[in-house]
Each structure stands twice: as structure tokens, then as C-alpha cells.
PDB file of C-alpha atoms in Angstrom:
ATOM      1  CA  PRO W1496      -0.075   0.137  -0.123  1.00 93.00           C
ATOM      2  CA  GLY W1497       1.280   3.606  -1.075  1.00 92.00           C
ATOM      3  CA  ASP W1498       5.004   3.822  -1.074  1.00 93.00           C
ATOM      4  CA  GLY W1499       5.405   0.871   1.947  1.00 93.00           C
ATOM      5  CA  LYS W1500       7.753   3.590   3.963  1.00 93.00           C
ATOM      6  CA  PHE W1501       5.706   3.351   6.954  1.00 92.00           C
ATOM      7  CA  ILE W1502       7.422   2.068  10.065  1.00 93.00           C
ATOM      8  CA  ARG W1503       7.057  -1.787  11.872  1.00 94.00           C
ATOM      9  CA  GLN W1504       9.052  -2.373  15.065  1.00 95.00           C
ATOM     10  CA  PRO W1505       8.610  -6.507  14.387  1.00 95.00           C
ATOM     11  CA  LEU W1506       8.884  -8.644  17.049  1.00 95.00           C
ATOM     12  CA  TYR W1507      10.214 -12.174  17.097  1.00 94.00           C
ATOM     13  CA  VAL W1508       7.565 -14.940  17.908  1.00 91.00           C
ATOM     14  CA  MET W1509       9.744 -16.871  19.695  1.00 91.00           C
ATOM     15  CA  ASP W1510      10.962 -13.692  21.645  1.00 95.00           C
ATOM     16  CA  LEU W1511       7.083 -13.527  22.561  1.00 95.00           C
ATOM     17  CA  CYS W1512       7.148 -16.877  23.672  1.00 93.00           C
ATOM     18  CA  ARG W1513      10.110 -16.442  26.093  1.00 94.00           C
ATOM     19  CA  ILE W1514       8.984 -13.150  27.457  1.00 95.00           C
ATOM     20  CA  MET W1515       5.228 -15.149  28.277  1.00 94.00           C
ATOM     21  CA  ALA W1516       7.262 -18.059  30.179  1.00 95.00           C
ATOM     22  CA  SER W1517       9.360 -15.585  32.112  1.00 94.00           C
ATOM     23  CA  CYS W1518       5.612 -13.896  33.142  1.00 92.00           C
ATOM     24  CA  LEU W1519       4.512 -17.655  34.195  1.00 91.00           C
ATOM     25  CA  LYS W1520       7.843 -17.697  36.444  1.00 91.00           C
ATOM     26  CA  LYS W1521       7.688 -14.348  37.830  1.00 86.00           C
ATOM     27  CA  ARG W1522       4.029 -13.565  37.928  1.00 84.00           C
ATOM     28  CA  PRO W1523       4.771  -9.728  37.746  1.00 79.00           C
ATOM     29  CA  LYS W1524       0.856  -8.501  39.749  1.00 82.00           C
ATOM     30  CA  ASN W1525      -0.687  -5.207  38.091  1.00 86.00           C
ATOM     31  CA  LYS W1526       1.219  -4.205  35.250  1.00 86.00           C
ATOM     32  CA  THR W1527       0.964  -3.332  32.169  1.00 88.00           C
ATOM     33  CA  TYR W1528       3.691  -3.688  29.231  1.00 90.00           C
ATOM     34  CA  ASP W1529       3.926  -2.664  25.702  1.00 91.00           C
ATOM     35  CA  ILE W1530       5.870  -5.285  23.930  1.00 94.00           C
ATOM     36  CA  THR W1531       7.418  -3.771  20.392  1.00 94.00           C
ATOM     37  CA  GLY W1532      10.138  -5.002  18.498  1.00 94.00           C
ATOM     38  CA  LYS W1533      13.810  -3.078  18.892  1.00 93.00           C
ATOM     39  CA  GLU W1534      14.662  -2.122  15.644  1.00 94.00           C
ATOM     40  CA  LYS W1535      12.480   0.206  13.295  1.00 94.00           C
ATOM     41  CA  ILE W1536      12.120  -0.872   9.710  1.00 95.00           C
ATOM     42  CA  SER W1537       9.773   0.093   6.580  1.00 94.00           C
ATOM     43  CA  TYR W1538       7.149  -2.145   5.751  1.00 94.00           C
ATOM     44  CA  ILE W1539       8.474  -2.334   1.842  1.00 95.00           C
ATOM     45  CA  ASP W1540      11.870  -3.113   3.463  1.00 95.00           C
ATOM     46  CA  MET W1541      10.303  -5.890   5.598  1.00 95.00           C
ATOM     47  CA  MET W1542       8.339  -7.576   2.853  1.00 94.00           C
ATOM     48  CA  GLU W1543      11.490  -7.369   0.111  1.00 94.00           C
ATOM     49  CA  LYS W1544      13.621  -8.757   3.100  1.00 94.00           C
ATOM     50  CA  ILE W1545      11.167 -11.984   3.584  1.00 91.00           C
ATOM     51  CA  ALA W1546      10.635 -12.598   0.069  1.00 91.00           C
ATOM     52  CA  LYS W1547      14.764 -12.482  -0.139  1.00 90.00           C
ATOM     53  CA  LYS W1548      14.896 -15.329   2.408  1.00 87.00           C
ATOM     54  CA  LYS W1549      12.103 -16.968   1.226  1.00 84.00           C
ATOM     55  CA  GLY W1550      13.676 -17.318  -2.081  1.00 85.00           C
ATOM     56  CA  VAL W1551      10.391 -15.546  -4.179  1.00 86.00           C
ATOM     57  CA  LYS W1552      11.271 -13.557  -6.951  1.00 89.00           C
ATOM     58  CA  THR W1553       8.399 -10.994  -6.751  1.00 90.00           C
ATOM     59  CA  THR W1554       7.811  -7.637  -7.889  1.00 92.00           C
ATOM     60  CA  PHE W1555       5.731  -5.143  -5.100  1.00 92.00           C
ATOM     61  CA  LEU W1556       3.658  -3.095  -6.644  1.00 92.00           C
ATOM     62  CA  LYS W1557       2.870   0.787  -5.136  1.00 93.00           C
ATOM     63  CA  VAL W1558      -0.757   0.858  -5.142  1.00 95.00           C
ATOM     64  CA  PRO W1559      -2.263   4.258  -3.777  1.00 96.00           C
ATOM     65  CA  VAL W1560      -3.621   3.644  -0.207  1.00 95.00           C
ATOM     66  CA  PRO W1561      -7.357   5.266  -1.363  1.00 96.00           C
ATOM     67  CA  LEU W1562      -7.111   2.753  -4.318  1.00 97.00           C
ATOM     68  CA  PHE W1563      -6.209  -0.189  -2.312  1.00 95.00           C
ATOM     69  CA  SER W1564      -8.926   0.384   0.281  1.00 96.00           C
ATOM     70  CA  PHE W1565     -12.048   0.692  -2.613  1.00 96.00           C
ATOM     71  CA  ALA W1566     -10.646  -2.768  -3.902  1.00 95.00           C
ATOM     72  CA  LEU W1567     -10.606  -4.214  -0.165  1.00 95.00           C
ATOM     73  CA  ASP W1568     -14.210  -2.815   0.582  1.00 95.00           C
ATOM     74  CA  VAL W1569     -15.299  -4.405  -3.060  1.00 95.00           C
ATOM     75  CA  TYR W1570     -13.718  -7.904  -2.556  1.00 94.00           C
ATOM     76  CA  GLY W1571     -14.965  -7.339   0.980  1.00 93.00           C
ATOM     77  CA  ALA W1572     -18.788  -7.301  -0.289  1.00 94.00           C
ATOM     78  CA  PHE W1573     -18.169 -10.677  -2.088  1.00 94.00           C
ATOM     79  CA  THR W1574     -16.068 -12.435   0.260  1.00 91.00           C
ATOM     80  CA  PRO W1575     -17.978 -13.806   3.851  1.00 89.00           C
ATOM     81  CA  LYS W1576     -14.370 -13.570   5.603  1.00 90.00           C
ATOM     82  CA  PRO W1577     -11.936 -11.472   4.185  1.00 91.00           C
ATOM     83  CA  ILE W1578      -8.527 -12.041   4.497  1.00 90.00           C
ATOM     84  CA  PHE W1579      -7.416  -8.259   4.735  1.00 92.00           C
ATOM     85  CA  THR W1580      -9.860  -5.420   5.283  1.00 94.00           C
ATOM     86  CA  SER W1581     -10.139  -1.600   4.734  1.00 94.00           C
ATOM     87  CA  ASP W1582      -9.573  -0.951   8.494  1.00 94.00           C
ATOM     88  CA  GLN W1583      -6.414  -3.108   8.276  1.00 94.00           C
ATOM     89  CA  LEU W1584      -4.904  -1.380   5.754  1.00 94.00           C
ATOM     90  CA  ARG W1585      -5.712   1.711   8.042  1.00 93.00           C
ATOM     91  CA  ALA W1586      -4.079   0.905  11.096  1.00 92.00           C
ATOM     92  CA  LEU W1587      -1.067  -0.461   8.889  1.00 91.00           C
ATOM     93  CA  THR W1588      -0.649   2.723   7.198  1.00 92.00           C
ATOM     94  CA  ALA W1589      -1.421   5.349  10.299  1.00 89.00           C
ATOM     95  CA  GLY W1590       2.136   5.232  10.856  1.00 83.00           C
ATOM     96  CA  ASP W1591       2.317   4.442  14.560  1.00 87.00           C
ATOM     97  CA  GLU W1592       5.745   4.248  16.305  1.00 89.00           C
ATOM     98  CA  PHE W1593       5.589   2.855  19.465  1.00 91.00           C
ATOM     99  CA  LYS W1594       7.938   3.658  22.535  1.00 92.00           C
ATOM    100  CA  VAL W1595      10.521   0.492  23.071  1.00 93.00           C
ATOM    101  CA  ILE W1596      10.648  -0.521  26.685  1.00 93.00           C
ATOM    102  CA  LYS W1597      13.685  -2.501  27.801  1.00 94.00           C
ATOM    103  CA  TRP W1598      11.668  -5.598  27.503  1.00 94.00           C
ATOM    104  CA  TRP W1599      15.167  -7.980  27.538  1.00 95.00           C
ATOM    105  CA  ASP W1600      16.192  -6.712  30.847  1.00 94.00           C
ATOM    106  CA  ILE W1601      12.984  -6.787  32.688  1.00 93.00           C
ATOM    107  CA  PHE W1602      12.065 -10.038  31.411  1.00 94.00           C
ATOM    108  CA  GLY W1603      15.763 -11.718  31.075  1.00 94.00           C
ATOM    109  CA  VAL W1604      15.071 -12.362  27.373  1.00 94.00           C
ATOM    110  CA  LYS W1605      17.770 -11.878  24.813  1.00 95.00           C
ATOM    111  CA  TYR W1606      16.600 -10.216  22.071  1.00 95.00           C
ATOM    112  CA  THR W1607      16.650 -11.599  18.621  1.00 95.00           C
ATOM    113  CA  PRO W1608      17.396  -8.967  15.979  1.00 96.00           C
ATOM    114  CA  PHE W1609      15.254  -9.155  12.653  1.00 95.00           C
ATOM    115  CA  GLU W1610      17.308 -10.745  10.388  1.00 93.00           C
ATOM    116  CA  LYS W1611      18.858 -13.246  12.552  1.00 94.00           C
ATOM    117  CA  GLY W1612      15.046 -14.254  13.290  1.00 92.00           C
ATOM    118  CA  LEU W1613      14.131 -14.831   9.785  1.00 91.00           C
ATOM    119  CA  ARG W1614      17.057 -16.494   9.386  1.00 89.00           C
ATOM    120  CA  GLU W1615      16.064 -18.907  11.983  1.00 87.00           C
ATOM    121  CA  MET W1616      12.171 -18.782  10.912  1.00 84.00           C
ATOM    122  CA  PHE W1617      13.122 -20.267   7.010  1.00 81.00           C
ATOM    123  CA  SER W1618      15.956 -22.439   7.923  1.00 80.00           C
ATOM    124  CA  SER W1619      13.922 -24.457  11.036  1.00 74.00           C
ATOM    125  CA  PRO W1620      12.801 -27.599   9.902  1.00 73.00           C
ATOM    126  CA  HIS W1621       9.934 -27.108  12.242  1.00 68.00           C
ATOM    127  CA  TYR W1622       8.995 -23.418  11.159  1.00 64.00           C
ATOM    128  CA  ARG W1623       9.185 -24.962   7.454  1.00 60.00           C
ATOM    129  CA  TYR W1624       7.098 -27.185   8.371  1.00 58.00           C
ATOM    130  CA  VAL W1625       4.507 -24.583  10.192  1.00 57.00           C
ATOM    131  CA  LEU W1626       5.035 -22.116   7.311  1.00 55.00           C
ATOM    132  CA  LYS W1627       4.309 -24.649   4.419  1.00 57.00           C
ATOM    133  CA  LYS W1628       1.115 -25.570   6.333  1.00 54.00           C
ATOM    134  CA  ALA W1629       0.010 -21.782   6.664  1.00 50.00           C
ATOM    135  CA  TYR W1630       0.777 -20.611   2.913  1.00 48.00           C
TER     136      TYR W1630
END
């Protein structure tokens, strides 16, 4: 959507699992934590890195957000359970950047950089099985 330059803060799924396991051990009471990825990366860069890591040769088309939103609404009118909606598009392109707390210190969980997380996801036999089932 658009130029794809909106910022994402991806969090490696295993880091989130480790944080949850730490919470089960530490049992923090009456606390709320906003957990985000440490790195900031544009959506288009993130998609290009994922495609490269998967070995997929693809072309990314930059579709104006209003046109993309309209197409999603038309698709949604004919699909009982659309996989992506114009509301999700608005959230994706809103440009939100979140404060990064030092959750790696709070929970004693080592942060996994984005590139390392991609390597693990696409080289692990377990993830290959899960991703193959999902896509």
C-alpha cells in the first residue's frame, strides 16, 4: 500500500514466547507492558527481506492507499471472511511508532534481531513445516 515506507517494529515470535514464559515464572502483579520489536524497519523493506529470505522473486507494486482500500471493500462485499480489510489497511498505514521499553532486561530474554529471526524461521525444519501449512 502506498509507498510502503511506514514503520514497523517486528517482534520475533519466539521472543514473545520467551517473555510469556518469563511472566509465568515471575508472576508480575498489576503491571502492563507494551512489547514491541527493538528495530524499526519500513514495511516495504521488511517485505523485500522476507521475500529474499524465502527465495521468492517478486515485484512489489505501489498501489495508492485509497485505491487499495476501495479494492478491499469491493472484495469484502463478496467474501464472507476477507483475509484483509480496509480497517486493517488503515491501521497498517497509520504510521504508528511505539516506545520501546527494555523488555529484554525486564524479562531476562535475549532480543533476537530481525535478520536473525528471519534466518531461524526459514531454516528451521519446524518452521518450514508450519509455514508450508500456513501458505
